[in-house]
CSV table of C-alpha atoms in Angstrom, one decimal:
chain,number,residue,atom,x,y,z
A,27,UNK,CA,-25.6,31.6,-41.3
A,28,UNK,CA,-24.2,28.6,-39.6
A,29,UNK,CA,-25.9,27.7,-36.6
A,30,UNK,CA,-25.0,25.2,-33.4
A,31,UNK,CA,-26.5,25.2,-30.8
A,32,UNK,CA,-26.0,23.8,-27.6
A,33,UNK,CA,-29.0,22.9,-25.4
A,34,UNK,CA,-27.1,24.9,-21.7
A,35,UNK,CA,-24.9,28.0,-21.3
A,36,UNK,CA,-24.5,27.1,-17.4
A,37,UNK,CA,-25.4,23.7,-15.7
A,38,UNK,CA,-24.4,22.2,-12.0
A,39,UNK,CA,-24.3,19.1,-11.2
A,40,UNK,CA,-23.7,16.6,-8.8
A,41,UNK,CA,-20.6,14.0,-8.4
A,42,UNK,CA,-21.6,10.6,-9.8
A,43,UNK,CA,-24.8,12.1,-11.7
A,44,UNK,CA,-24.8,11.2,-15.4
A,45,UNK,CA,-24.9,14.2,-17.7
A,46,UNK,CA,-25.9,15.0,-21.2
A,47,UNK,CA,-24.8,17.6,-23.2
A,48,UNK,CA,-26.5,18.4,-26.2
A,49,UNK,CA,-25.1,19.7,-29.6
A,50,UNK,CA,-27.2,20.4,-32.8
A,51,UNK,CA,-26.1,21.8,-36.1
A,52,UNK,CA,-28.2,23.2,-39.4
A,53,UNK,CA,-25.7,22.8,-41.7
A,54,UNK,CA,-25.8,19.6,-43.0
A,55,UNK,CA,-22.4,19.1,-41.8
A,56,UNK,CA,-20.6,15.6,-41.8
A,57,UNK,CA,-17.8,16.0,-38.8
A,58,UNK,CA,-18.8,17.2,-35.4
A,59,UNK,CA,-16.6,18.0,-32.7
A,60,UNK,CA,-16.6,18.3,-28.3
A,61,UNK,CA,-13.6,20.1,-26.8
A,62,UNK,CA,-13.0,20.9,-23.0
A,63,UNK,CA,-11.3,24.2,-22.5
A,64,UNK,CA,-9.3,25.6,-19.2
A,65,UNK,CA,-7.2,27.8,-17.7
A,66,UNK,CA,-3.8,27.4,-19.3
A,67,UNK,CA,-3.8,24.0,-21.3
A,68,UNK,CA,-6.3,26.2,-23.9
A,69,UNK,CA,-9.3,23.9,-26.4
A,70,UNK,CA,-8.4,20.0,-25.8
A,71,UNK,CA,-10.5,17.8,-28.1
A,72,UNK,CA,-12.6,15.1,-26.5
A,73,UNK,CA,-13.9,13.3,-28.9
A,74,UNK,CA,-15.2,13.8,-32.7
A,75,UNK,CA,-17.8,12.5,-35.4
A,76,UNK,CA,-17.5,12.7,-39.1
A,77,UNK,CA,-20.3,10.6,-40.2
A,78,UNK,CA,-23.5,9.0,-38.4
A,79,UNK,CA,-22.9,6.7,-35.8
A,80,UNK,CA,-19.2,7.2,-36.1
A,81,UNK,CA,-17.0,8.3,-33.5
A,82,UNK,CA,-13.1,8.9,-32.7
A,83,UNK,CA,-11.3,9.3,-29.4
A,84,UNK,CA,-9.2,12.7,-29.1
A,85,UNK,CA,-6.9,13.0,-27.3
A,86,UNK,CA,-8.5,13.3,-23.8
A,87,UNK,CA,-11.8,11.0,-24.1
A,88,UNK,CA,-11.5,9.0,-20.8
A,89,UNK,CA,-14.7,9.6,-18.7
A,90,UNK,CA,-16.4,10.7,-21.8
A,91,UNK,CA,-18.5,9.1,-24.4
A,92,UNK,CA,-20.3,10.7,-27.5
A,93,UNK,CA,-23.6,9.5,-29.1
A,94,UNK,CA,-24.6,10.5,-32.9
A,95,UNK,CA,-27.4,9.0,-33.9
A,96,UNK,CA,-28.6,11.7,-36.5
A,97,UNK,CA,-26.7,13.7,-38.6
A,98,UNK,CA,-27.2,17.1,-36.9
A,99,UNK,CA,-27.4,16.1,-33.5
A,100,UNK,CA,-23.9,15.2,-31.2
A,101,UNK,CA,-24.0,14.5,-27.7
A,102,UNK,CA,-21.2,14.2,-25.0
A,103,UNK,CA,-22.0,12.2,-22.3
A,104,UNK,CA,-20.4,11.8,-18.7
A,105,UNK,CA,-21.5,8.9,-17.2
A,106,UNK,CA,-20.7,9.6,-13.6
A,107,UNK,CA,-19.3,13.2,-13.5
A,108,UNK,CA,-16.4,14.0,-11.8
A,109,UNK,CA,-15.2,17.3,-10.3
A,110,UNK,CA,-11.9,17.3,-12.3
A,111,UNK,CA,-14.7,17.6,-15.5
A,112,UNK,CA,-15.8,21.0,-14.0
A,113,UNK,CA,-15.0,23.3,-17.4
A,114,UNK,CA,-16.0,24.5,-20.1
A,115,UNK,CA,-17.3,22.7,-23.2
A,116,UNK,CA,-17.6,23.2,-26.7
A,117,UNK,CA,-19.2,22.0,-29.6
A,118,UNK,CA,-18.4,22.4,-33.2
A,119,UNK,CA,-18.9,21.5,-36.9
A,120,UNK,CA,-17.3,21.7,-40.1
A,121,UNK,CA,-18.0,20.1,-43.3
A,122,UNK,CA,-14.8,18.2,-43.8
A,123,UNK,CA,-11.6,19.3,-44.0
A,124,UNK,CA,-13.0,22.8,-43.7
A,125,UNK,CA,-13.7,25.6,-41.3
A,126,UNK,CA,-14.9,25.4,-37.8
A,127,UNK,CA,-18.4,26.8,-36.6
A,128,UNK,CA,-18.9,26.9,-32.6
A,129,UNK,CA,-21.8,26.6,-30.4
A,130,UNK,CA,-21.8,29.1,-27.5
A,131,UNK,CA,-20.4,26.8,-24.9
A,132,UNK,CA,-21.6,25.1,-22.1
A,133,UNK,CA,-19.9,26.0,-18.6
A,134,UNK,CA,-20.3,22.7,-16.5
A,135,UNK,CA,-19.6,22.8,-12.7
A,136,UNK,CA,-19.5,19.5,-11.0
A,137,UNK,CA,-20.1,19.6,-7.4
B,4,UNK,CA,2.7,15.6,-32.9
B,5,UNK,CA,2.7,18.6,-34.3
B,6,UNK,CA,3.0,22.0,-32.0
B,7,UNK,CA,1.1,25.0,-31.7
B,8,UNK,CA,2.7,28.3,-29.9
B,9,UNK,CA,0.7,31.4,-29.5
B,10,UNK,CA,2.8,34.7,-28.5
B,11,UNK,CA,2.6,36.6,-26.1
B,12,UNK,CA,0.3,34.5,-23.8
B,13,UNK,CA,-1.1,38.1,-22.3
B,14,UNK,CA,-0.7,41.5,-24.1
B,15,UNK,CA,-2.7,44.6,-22.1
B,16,UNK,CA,-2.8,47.7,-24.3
B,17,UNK,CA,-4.3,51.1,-24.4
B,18,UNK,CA,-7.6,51.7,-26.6
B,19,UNK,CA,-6.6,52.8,-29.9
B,20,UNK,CA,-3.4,50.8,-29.7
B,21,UNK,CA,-2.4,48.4,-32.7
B,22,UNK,CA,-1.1,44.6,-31.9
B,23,UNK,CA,0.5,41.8,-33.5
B,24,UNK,CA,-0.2,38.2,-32.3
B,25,UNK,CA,1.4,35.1,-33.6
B,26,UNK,CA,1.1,31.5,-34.1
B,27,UNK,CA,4.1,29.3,-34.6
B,28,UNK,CA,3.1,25.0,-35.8
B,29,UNK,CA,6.2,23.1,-35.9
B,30,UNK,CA,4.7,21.4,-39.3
B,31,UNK,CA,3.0,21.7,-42.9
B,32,UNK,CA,-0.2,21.9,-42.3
B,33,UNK,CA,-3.6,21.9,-44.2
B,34,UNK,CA,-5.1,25.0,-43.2
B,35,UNK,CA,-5.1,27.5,-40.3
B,36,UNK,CA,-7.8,29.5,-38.6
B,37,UNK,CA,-8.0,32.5,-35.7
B,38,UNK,CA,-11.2,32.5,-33.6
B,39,UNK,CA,-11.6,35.3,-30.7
B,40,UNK,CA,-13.5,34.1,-27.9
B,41,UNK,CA,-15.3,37.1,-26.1
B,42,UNK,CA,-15.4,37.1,-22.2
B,43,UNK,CA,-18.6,35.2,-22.3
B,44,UNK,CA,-17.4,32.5,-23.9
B,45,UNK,CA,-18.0,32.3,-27.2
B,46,UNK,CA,-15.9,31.7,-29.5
B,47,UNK,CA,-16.2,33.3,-32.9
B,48,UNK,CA,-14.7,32.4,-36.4
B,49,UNK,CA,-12.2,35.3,-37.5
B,50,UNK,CA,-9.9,34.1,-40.6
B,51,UNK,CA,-9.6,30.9,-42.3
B,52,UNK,CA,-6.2,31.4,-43.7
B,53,UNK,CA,-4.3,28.5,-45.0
B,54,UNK,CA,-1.7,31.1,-46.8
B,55,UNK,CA,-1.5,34.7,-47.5
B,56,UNK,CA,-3.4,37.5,-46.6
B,57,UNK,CA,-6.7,38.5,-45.4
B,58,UNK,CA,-8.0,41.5,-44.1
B,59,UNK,CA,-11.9,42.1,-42.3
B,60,UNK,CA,-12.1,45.9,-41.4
B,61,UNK,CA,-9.6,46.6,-38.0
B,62,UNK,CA,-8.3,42.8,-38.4
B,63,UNK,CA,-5.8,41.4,-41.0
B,64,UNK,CA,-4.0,38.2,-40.8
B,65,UNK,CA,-0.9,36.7,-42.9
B,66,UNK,CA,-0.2,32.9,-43.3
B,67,UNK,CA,3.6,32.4,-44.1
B,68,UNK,CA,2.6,28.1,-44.7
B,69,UNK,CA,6.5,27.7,-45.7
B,70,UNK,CA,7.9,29.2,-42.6
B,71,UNK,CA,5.6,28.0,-40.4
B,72,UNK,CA,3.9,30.6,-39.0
B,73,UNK,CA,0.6,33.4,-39.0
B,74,UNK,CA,0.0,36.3,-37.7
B,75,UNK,CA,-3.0,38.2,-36.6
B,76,UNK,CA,-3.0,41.8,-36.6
B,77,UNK,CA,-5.8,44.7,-34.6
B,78,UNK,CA,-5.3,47.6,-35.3
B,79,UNK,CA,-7.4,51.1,-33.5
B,80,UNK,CA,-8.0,48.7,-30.9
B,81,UNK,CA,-11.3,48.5,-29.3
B,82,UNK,CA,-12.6,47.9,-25.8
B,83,UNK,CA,-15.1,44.6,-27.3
B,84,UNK,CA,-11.6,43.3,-28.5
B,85,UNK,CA,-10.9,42.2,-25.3
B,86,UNK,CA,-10.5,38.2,-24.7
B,87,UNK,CA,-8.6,35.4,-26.3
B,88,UNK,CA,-7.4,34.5,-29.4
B,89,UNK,CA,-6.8,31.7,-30.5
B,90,UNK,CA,-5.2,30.0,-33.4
B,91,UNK,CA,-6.2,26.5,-34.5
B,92,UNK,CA,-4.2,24.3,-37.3
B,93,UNK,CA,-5.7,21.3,-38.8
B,94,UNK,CA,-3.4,18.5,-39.8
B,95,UNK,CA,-4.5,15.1,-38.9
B,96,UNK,CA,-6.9,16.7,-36.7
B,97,UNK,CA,-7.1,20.6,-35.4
B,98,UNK,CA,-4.9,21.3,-32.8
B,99,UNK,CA,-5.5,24.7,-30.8
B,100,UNK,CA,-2.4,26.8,-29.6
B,101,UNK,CA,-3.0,27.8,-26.0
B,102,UNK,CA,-4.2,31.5,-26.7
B,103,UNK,CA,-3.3,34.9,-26.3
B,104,UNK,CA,-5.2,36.8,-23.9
B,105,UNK,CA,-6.3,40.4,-24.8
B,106,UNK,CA,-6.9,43.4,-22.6
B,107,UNK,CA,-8.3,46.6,-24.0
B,108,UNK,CA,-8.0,49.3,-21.4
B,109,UNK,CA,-10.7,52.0,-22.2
């Protein structure tokens, strides 16, 4: 079975802190994705991976930024967190082209 | 770009009822998937239907690619089906329809 797994299912955190949030996959899969999801504007993707060190805006990156530096591992990062980022955030992989397999979701409040 | 609708946005039925939900894209597309995401969150790979039909026990789904739309169907509905489903289309990049939220009542 496909496996990702992201490192917290509930975090808190402070205005202007700098958060991590941690995605790894087993799959060998190229692209990796982050999405935001809430109330009434559904999944919005953040940003995406589909190689190494490669990275593409989607279409709400500002006050984002994404590191992948290994193949299995993708990590959003909010460099001074805001509490219009208070959400819910998902991780998924895919090889390319291909189906979607989600982590469980991180649930991010920013306070 | 290209649009994703989900209908209804809320359906609440009666345990044992059966549903339709659909997804309209307003263009050709690649491929099409339904995930359900449970009311803790997860979400949770149900059909990857580019065209045609697929069933997986209480759950079928249709892809009609030339008319533009997909349907998911529950039948004997179920308490655990509760949540939201979703419907995702990949053409330059996957594009999620807003959902349909699910209520079982027992």
């Amino acid at each position: 079975d496909v496996k990702v797994t992201q490192s917290s299912r509930y975090l808190v955190k402070r205005t202007g802190e700098k958060v991590f949030l941690e995605c790894v996959q087993d799959m060998d899969h190229e692209n990796m994705f982050w999405y935001r999801q809430d109330p009434g504007l559904g999944l919005r993707l953040i940003y995406f991976s589909y190689d190494v060190k490669m990275k593409e805006k989607g279409d709400i990156p500002e006050g984002y930024s994404v590191s992948r530096e290994k193949k299995e591992r993708f990590s959003l990062i909010l460099e001074s967190a805001s509490t219009n980022q208070t959400s819910m955030y998902l991780c998924a992989s895919s090889p390319p082209g291909a189906i979607q397999y989600f982590g469980a979701g991180t649930r991010l409040s920013v306070l | 770009g290209i649009q994703v609708e989900q209908s209804p946005p809320d359906l609440i039925l009666q345990e044992g009822a059966n549903s339709t939900l659909r997804c309209n894209f307003s263009d050709s597309v690649n491929n099409l998937q339904w995930f359900h995401q449970n009311p803790w969150g997860q979400l949770i790979n149900l059909f990857y239907i580019p065209s045609g039909t697929k069933q997986n026990g209480r759950l079928s789904a249709t892809t009609v690619a030339t008319e533009r739309y997909s349907l998911l169907y529950i039948s004997s509905s179920q308490t655990t089906d509760s949540g939201v489903y979703f419907c995702a289309v990949n053409y330059d990049k996957i594009i999620f329809g807003k959902g349909t939220r699910l209520h079982i009542l027992p």
